[in-house]
Coordinates of C-alpha atoms and ligand atoms in Angstrom, one line a residue:
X1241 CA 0.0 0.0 0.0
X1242 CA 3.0 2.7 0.8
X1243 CA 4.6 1.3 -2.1
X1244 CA 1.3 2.1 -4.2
X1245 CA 1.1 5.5 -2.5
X1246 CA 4.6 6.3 -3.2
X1247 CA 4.6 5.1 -7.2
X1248 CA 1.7 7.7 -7.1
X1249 CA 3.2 10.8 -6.0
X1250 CA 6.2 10.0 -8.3
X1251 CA 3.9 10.1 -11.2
X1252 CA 2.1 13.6 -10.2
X1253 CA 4.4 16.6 -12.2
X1254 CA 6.2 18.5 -9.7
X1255 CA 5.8 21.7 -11.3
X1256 CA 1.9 23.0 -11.0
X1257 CA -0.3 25.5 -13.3
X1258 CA -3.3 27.1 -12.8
X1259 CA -4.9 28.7 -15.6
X1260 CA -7.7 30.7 -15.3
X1261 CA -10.2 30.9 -18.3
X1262 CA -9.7 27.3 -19.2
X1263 CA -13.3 27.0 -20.8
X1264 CA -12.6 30.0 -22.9
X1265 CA -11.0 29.7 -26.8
X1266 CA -7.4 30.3 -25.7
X1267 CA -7.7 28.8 -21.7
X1268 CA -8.4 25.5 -23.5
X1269 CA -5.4 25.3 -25.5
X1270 CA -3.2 26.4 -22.6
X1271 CA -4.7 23.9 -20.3
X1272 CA -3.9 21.1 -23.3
X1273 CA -0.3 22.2 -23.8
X1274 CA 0.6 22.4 -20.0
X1275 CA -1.1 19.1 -19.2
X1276 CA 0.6 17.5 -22.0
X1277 CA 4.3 18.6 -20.9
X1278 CA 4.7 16.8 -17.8
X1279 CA 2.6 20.0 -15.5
X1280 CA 0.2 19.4 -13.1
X1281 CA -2.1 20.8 -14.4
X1282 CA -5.5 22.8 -13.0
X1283 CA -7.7 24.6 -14.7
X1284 CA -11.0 26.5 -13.5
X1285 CA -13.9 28.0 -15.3
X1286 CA -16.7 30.0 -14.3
X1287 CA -20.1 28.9 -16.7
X1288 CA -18.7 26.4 -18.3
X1289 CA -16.4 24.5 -15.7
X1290 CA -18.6 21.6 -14.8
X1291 CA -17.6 18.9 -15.3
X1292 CA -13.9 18.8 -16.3
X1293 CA -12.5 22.3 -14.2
X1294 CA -13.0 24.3 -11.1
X1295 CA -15.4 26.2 -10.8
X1296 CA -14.2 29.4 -9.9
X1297 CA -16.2 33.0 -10.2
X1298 CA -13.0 35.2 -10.1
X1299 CA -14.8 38.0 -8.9
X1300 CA -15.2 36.0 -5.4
X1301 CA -11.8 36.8 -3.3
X1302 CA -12.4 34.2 -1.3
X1303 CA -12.6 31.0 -3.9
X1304 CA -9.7 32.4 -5.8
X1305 CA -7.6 32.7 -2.4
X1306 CA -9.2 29.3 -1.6
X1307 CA -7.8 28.0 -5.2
X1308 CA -4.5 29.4 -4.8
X1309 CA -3.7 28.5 -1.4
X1310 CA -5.0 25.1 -1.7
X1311 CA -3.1 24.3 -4.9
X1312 CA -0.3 26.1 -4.3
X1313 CA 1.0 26.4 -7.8
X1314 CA 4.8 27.6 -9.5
X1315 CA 2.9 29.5 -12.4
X1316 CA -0.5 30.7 -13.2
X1317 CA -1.8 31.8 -16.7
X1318 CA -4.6 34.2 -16.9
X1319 CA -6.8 34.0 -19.5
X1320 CA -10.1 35.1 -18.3
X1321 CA -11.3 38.3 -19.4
X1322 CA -14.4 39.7 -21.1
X1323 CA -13.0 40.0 -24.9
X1324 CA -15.8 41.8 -26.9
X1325 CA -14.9 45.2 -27.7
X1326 CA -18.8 45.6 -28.1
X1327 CA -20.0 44.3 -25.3
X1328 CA -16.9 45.9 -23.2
X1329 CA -18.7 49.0 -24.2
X1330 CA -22.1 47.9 -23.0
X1331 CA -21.4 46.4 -19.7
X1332 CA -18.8 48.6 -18.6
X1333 CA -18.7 47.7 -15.0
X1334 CA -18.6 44.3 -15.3
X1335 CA -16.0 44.3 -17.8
X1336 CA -13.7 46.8 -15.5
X1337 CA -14.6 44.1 -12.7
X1338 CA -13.3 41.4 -14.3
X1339 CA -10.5 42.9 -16.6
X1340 CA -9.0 44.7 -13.8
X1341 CA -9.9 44.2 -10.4
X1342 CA -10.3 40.4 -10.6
X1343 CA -6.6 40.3 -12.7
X1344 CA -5.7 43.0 -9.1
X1345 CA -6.7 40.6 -7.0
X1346 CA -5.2 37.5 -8.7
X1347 CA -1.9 39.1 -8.8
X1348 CA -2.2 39.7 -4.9
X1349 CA -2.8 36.2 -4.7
X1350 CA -0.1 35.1 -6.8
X1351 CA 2.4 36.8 -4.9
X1352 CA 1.3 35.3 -1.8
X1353 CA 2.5 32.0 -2.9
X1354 CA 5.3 33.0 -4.9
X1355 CA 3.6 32.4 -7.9
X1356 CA 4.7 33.6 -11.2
X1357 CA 1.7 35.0 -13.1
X1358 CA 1.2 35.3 -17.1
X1359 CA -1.5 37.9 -17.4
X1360 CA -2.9 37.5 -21.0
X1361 CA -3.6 41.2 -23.1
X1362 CA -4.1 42.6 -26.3
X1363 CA -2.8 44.4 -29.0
X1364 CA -5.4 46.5 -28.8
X1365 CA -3.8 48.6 -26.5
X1366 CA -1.8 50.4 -29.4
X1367 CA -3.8 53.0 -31.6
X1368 CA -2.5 51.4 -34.8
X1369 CA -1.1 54.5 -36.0
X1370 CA 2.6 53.6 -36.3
X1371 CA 3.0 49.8 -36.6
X1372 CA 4.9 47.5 -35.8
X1373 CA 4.7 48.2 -31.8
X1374 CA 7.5 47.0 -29.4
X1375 CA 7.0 46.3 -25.9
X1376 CA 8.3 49.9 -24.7
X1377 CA 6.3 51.5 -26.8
X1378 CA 3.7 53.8 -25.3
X1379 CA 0.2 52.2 -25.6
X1380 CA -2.9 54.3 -26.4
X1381 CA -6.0 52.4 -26.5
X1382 CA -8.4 53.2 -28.8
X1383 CA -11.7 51.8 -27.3
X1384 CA -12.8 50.5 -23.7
X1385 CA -12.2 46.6 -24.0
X1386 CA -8.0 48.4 -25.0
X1387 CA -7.9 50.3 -22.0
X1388 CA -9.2 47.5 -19.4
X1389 CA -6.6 45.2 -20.7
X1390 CA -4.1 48.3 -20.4
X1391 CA -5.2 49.0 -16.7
X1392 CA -5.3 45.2 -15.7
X1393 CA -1.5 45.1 -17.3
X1394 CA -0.5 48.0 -15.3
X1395 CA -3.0 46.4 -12.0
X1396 CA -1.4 42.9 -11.5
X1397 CA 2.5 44.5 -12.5
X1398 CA 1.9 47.4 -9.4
X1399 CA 0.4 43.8 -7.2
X1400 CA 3.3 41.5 -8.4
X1401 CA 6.6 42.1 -9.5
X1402 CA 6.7 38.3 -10.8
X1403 CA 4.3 38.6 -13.7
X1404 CA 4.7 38.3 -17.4
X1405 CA 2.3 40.4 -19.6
X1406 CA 2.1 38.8 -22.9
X1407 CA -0.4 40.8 -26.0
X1408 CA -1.4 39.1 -28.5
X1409 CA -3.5 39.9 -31.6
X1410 CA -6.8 37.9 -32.7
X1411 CA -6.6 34.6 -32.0
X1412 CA -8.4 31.5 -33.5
X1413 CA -8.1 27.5 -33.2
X1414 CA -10.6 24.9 -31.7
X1415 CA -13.7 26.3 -31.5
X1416 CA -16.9 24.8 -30.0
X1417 CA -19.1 27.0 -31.9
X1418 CA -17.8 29.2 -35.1
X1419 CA -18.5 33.2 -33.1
X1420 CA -16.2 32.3 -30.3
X1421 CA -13.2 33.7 -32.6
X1422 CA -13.2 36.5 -35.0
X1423 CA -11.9 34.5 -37.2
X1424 CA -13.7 31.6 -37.6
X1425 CA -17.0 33.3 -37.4
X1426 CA -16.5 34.1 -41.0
X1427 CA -16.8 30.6 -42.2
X1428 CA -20.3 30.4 -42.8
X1429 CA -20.3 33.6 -45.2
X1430 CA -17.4 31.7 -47.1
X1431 CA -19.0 28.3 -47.4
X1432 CA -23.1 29.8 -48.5
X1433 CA -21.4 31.3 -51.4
X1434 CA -24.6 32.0 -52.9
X1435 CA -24.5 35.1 -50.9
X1436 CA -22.6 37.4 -51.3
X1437 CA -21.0 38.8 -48.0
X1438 CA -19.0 42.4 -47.3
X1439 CA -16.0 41.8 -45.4
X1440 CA -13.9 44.3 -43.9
X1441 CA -10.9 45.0 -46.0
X1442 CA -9.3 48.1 -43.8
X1443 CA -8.3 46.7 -40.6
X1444 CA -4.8 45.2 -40.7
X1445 CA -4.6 41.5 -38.8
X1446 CA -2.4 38.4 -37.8
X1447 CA -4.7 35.9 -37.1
X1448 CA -3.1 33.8 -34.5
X1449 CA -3.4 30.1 -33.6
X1450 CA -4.1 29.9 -30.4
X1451 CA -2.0 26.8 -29.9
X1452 CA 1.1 28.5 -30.5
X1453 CA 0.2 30.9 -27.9
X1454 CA -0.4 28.1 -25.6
X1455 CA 3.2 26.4 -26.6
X1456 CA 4.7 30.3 -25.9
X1457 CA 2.9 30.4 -22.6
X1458 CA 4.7 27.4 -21.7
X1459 CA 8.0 28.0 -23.3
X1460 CA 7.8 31.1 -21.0
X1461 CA 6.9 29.4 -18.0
X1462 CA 9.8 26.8 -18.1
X1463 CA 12.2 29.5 -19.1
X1464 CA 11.2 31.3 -15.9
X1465 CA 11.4 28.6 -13.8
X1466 CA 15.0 28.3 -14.8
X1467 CA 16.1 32.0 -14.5
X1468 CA 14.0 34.7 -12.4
X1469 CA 14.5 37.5 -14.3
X1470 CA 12.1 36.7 -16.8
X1471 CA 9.1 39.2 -15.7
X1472 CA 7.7 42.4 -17.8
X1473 CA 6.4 42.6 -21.0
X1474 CA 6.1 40.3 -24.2
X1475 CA 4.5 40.0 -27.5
X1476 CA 3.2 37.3 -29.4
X1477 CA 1.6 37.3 -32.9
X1478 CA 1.6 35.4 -35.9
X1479 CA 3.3 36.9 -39.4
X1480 CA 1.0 37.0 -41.6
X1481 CA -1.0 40.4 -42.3
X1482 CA -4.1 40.0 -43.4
X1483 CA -7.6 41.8 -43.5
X1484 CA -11.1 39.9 -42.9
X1485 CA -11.7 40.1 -46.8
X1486 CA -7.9 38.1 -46.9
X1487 CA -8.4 35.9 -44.2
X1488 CA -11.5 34.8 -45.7
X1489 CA -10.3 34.0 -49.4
X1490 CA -7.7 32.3 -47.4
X1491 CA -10.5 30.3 -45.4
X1492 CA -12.1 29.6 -49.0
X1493 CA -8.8 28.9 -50.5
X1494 CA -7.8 25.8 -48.1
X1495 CA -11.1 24.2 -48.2
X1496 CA -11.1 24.8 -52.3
X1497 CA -14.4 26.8 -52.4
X1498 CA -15.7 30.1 -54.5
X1499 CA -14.3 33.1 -53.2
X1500 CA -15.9 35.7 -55.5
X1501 CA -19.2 36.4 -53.7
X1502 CA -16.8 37.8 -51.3
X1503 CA -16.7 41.3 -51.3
X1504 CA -13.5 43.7 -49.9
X1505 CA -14.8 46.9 -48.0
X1506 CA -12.2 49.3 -47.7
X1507 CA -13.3 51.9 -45.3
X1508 CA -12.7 52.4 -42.0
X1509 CA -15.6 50.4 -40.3
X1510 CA -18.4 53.0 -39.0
X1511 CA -20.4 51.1 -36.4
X1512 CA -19.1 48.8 -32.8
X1513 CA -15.9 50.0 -30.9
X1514 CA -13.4 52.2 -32.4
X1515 CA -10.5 49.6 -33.6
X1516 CA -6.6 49.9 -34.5
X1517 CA -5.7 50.2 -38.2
X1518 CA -2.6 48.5 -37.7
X1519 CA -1.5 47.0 -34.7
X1520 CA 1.4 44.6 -35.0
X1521 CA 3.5 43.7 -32.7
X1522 CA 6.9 42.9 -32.8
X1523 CA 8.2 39.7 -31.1
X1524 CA 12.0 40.1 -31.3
X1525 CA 11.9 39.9 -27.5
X1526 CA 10.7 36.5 -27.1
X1527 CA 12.5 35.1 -30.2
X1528 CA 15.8 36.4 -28.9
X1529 CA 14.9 34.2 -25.7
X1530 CA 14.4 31.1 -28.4
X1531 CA 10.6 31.3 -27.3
X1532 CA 8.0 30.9 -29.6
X1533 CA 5.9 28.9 -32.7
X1534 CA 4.1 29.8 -35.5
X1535 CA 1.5 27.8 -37.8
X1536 CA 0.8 28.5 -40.9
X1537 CA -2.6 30.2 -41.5
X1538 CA -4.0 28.1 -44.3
X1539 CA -3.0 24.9 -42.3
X1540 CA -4.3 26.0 -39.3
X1541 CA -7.4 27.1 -40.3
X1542 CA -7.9 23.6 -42.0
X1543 CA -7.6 22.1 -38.6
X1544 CA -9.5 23.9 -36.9
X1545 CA -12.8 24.5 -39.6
X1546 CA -12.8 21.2 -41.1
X1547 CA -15.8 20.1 -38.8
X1548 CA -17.8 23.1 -39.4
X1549 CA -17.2 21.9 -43.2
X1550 CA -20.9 21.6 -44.3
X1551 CA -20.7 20.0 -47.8
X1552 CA -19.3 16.4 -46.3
X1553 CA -18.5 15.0 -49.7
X1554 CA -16.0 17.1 -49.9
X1555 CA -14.7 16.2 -46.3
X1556 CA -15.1 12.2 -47.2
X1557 CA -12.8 13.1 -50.0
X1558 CA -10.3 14.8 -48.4
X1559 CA -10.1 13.4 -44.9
X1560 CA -10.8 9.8 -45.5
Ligands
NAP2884 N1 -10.0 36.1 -28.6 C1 -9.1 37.0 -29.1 O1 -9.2 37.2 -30.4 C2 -8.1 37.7 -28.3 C3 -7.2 38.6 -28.9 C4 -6.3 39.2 -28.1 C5 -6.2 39.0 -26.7 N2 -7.1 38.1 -26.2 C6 -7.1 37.9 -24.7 O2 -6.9 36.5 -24.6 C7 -7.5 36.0 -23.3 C8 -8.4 34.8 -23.6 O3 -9.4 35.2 -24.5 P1 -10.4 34.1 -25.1 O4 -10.8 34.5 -26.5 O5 -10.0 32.7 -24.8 O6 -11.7 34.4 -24.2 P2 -13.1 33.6 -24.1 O7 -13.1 32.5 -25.1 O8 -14.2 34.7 -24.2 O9 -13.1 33.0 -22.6 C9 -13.3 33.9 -21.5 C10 -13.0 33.0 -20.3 O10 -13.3 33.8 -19.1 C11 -14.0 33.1 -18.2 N3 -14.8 34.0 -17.3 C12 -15.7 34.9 -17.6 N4 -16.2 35.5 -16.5 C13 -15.6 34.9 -15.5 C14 -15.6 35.0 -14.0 N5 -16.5 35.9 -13.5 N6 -14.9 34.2 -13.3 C15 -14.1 33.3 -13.8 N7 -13.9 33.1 -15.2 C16 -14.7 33.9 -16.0 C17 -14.9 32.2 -19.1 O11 -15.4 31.1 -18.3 P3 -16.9 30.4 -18.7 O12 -17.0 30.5 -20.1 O13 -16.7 29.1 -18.0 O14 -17.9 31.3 -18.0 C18 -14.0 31.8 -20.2 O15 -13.2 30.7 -19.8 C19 -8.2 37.3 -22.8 O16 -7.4 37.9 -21.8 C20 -8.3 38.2 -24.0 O17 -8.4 39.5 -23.6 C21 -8.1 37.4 -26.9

């Protein structure tokens, strides 16, 4: 029996992660690539936890000091935030709630164990006026959901010294239904080509997979773990620039479908939150640290539309 007992705690990872937002788009791929590198691995949710994470209302001080405490873990990734520029403008309050006094308070918390925190932002804390942006360059966000991430970066930084903040642009991969990325949404305009569909062809992108922010996330941790003066600011982003009229002839390109009831709008968008023309970061910091992976668009996208595909003898003939 002490034998048994002992084979077991041999086999649980030393090193421990909590990752906040593990139901969310990018949560889920962090979750997978931590879990699958030899972490132990704990993720927590808030709607959608049951039954596979915590469940965990970040606003509650209590249950996240509970969560922290209990666990005790090295590193902690924080992806939980309210991500629509829209509805950030709607539901102000809650979004400041969550955005920046729940990252506050998690950073508290952190630092109470020792733990080193990644807080996840955007690059839509940059105006988009003169691309690409570095990490000491002075952010200026152009609408609310950009200036909750910017005062959450600057929140759990003032609360914990040992954090990473890592931007990132628009992210897709995995989804369990096509609007939870701004990227895949777009699919089913591509694929009813009957109809055709205005897509925005102003706003400069670089759609990125959110796996290869997850394998960063991790690369980052185990880097830190291994030398303490990792901390401060990163980017992240893939390298290819593309609008939402190029990302989806791209989309129609890899699955070999029409692309010209697509239509390229070129003006600046009119309606919703005020967004960045251009904001691309630069990632020289991280690759300079040997950190980092990029997938290809077109493959990516593949992987992670192919079961949204709705004309399936296309997909017998490709996939099987
Ligand atoms: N998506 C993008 O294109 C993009 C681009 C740049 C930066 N980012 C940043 O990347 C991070 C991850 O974004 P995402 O797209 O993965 O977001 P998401 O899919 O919208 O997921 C949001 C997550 O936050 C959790 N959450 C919401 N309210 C909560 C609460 N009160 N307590 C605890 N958890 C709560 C949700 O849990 P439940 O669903 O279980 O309620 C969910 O796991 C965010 O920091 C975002 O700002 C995203």
């Amino acid at each position: 029996m002490l034998l048994e007992m002992e084979q077991e705690d041999v086999d649980i990872p030393s090193r421990r992660v909590l990752i906040t937002g593990a139901t969310g788009l990018l949560g889920r791929a962090v979750f997978k690539e931590f879990n699958e590198n030899n972490w132990n691995t704990v993720g927590c949710g808030y709607r959608r936890a049951q039954p596979r994470f915590e469940h965990v209302n970040l606003l509650d001080c209590i249950a996240v000091h509970d969560i922290i405490h209990d666990f005790q873990p090295h590193v902690i990734v924080h992806c939980a935030a309210e991500r629509r520029p829209d509805v950030v403008e709607g539901q102000p309050d809650a979004a400041s709630q969550l955005n920046v006094a729940a990252s506050a308070n998690l950073a508290k918390e952190a630092a109470g164990v020792g733990a080193f925190l990644i807080y996840i932002s955007t690059d839509y804390v940059f105006d988009g006026t003169s691309p690409p942006y570095k990490e000491t360059d002075v952010p200026n966000p152009l609408n609310l959901y950009g200036k909750t991430k910017l005062e959450g970066e600057k929140a759990v930084l003032e609360n914990n010294e040992e954090t990473a903040v890592l931007r990132i642009p628009v992210l897709y991969g995995e989804v369990e239904r096509l609007e939870e990325s701004a990227v895949t949404v777009m699919f089913d305009k591509v694929q009813f080509s009957n109809k055709s569909a205005n897509m925005d062809h102003w706003q400069q992108r670089f759609p990125t997979n959110v796996k290869d922010v997850a394998a960063v996330c991790r690369q980052l941790a185990e880097k830190r773990m291994l030398d303490p003066s990792i901390k401060g600011t990163f980017h992240w982003s893939g390298n290819e620039q593309m609008t939402k009229y190029e990302m989806a002839c791209a989309i129609a390109d890899a699955f070999n479908l029409p692309s010209s009831h697509l239509r390229p709008i070129t003006d600046s968008p009119v309606v919703g939150a005020l967004r960045p023309k251009n904001a691309q970061l630069d990632c020289s910091k991280l690759e300079m640290l040997g950190i980092g992976q990029r997938t290809p668009f077109r493959a990516g996208i593949r992987e992670s539309l192919w079961p949204f595909l709705v004309d399936k003898r296309w997909r017998q003939t490709v996939f099987h």
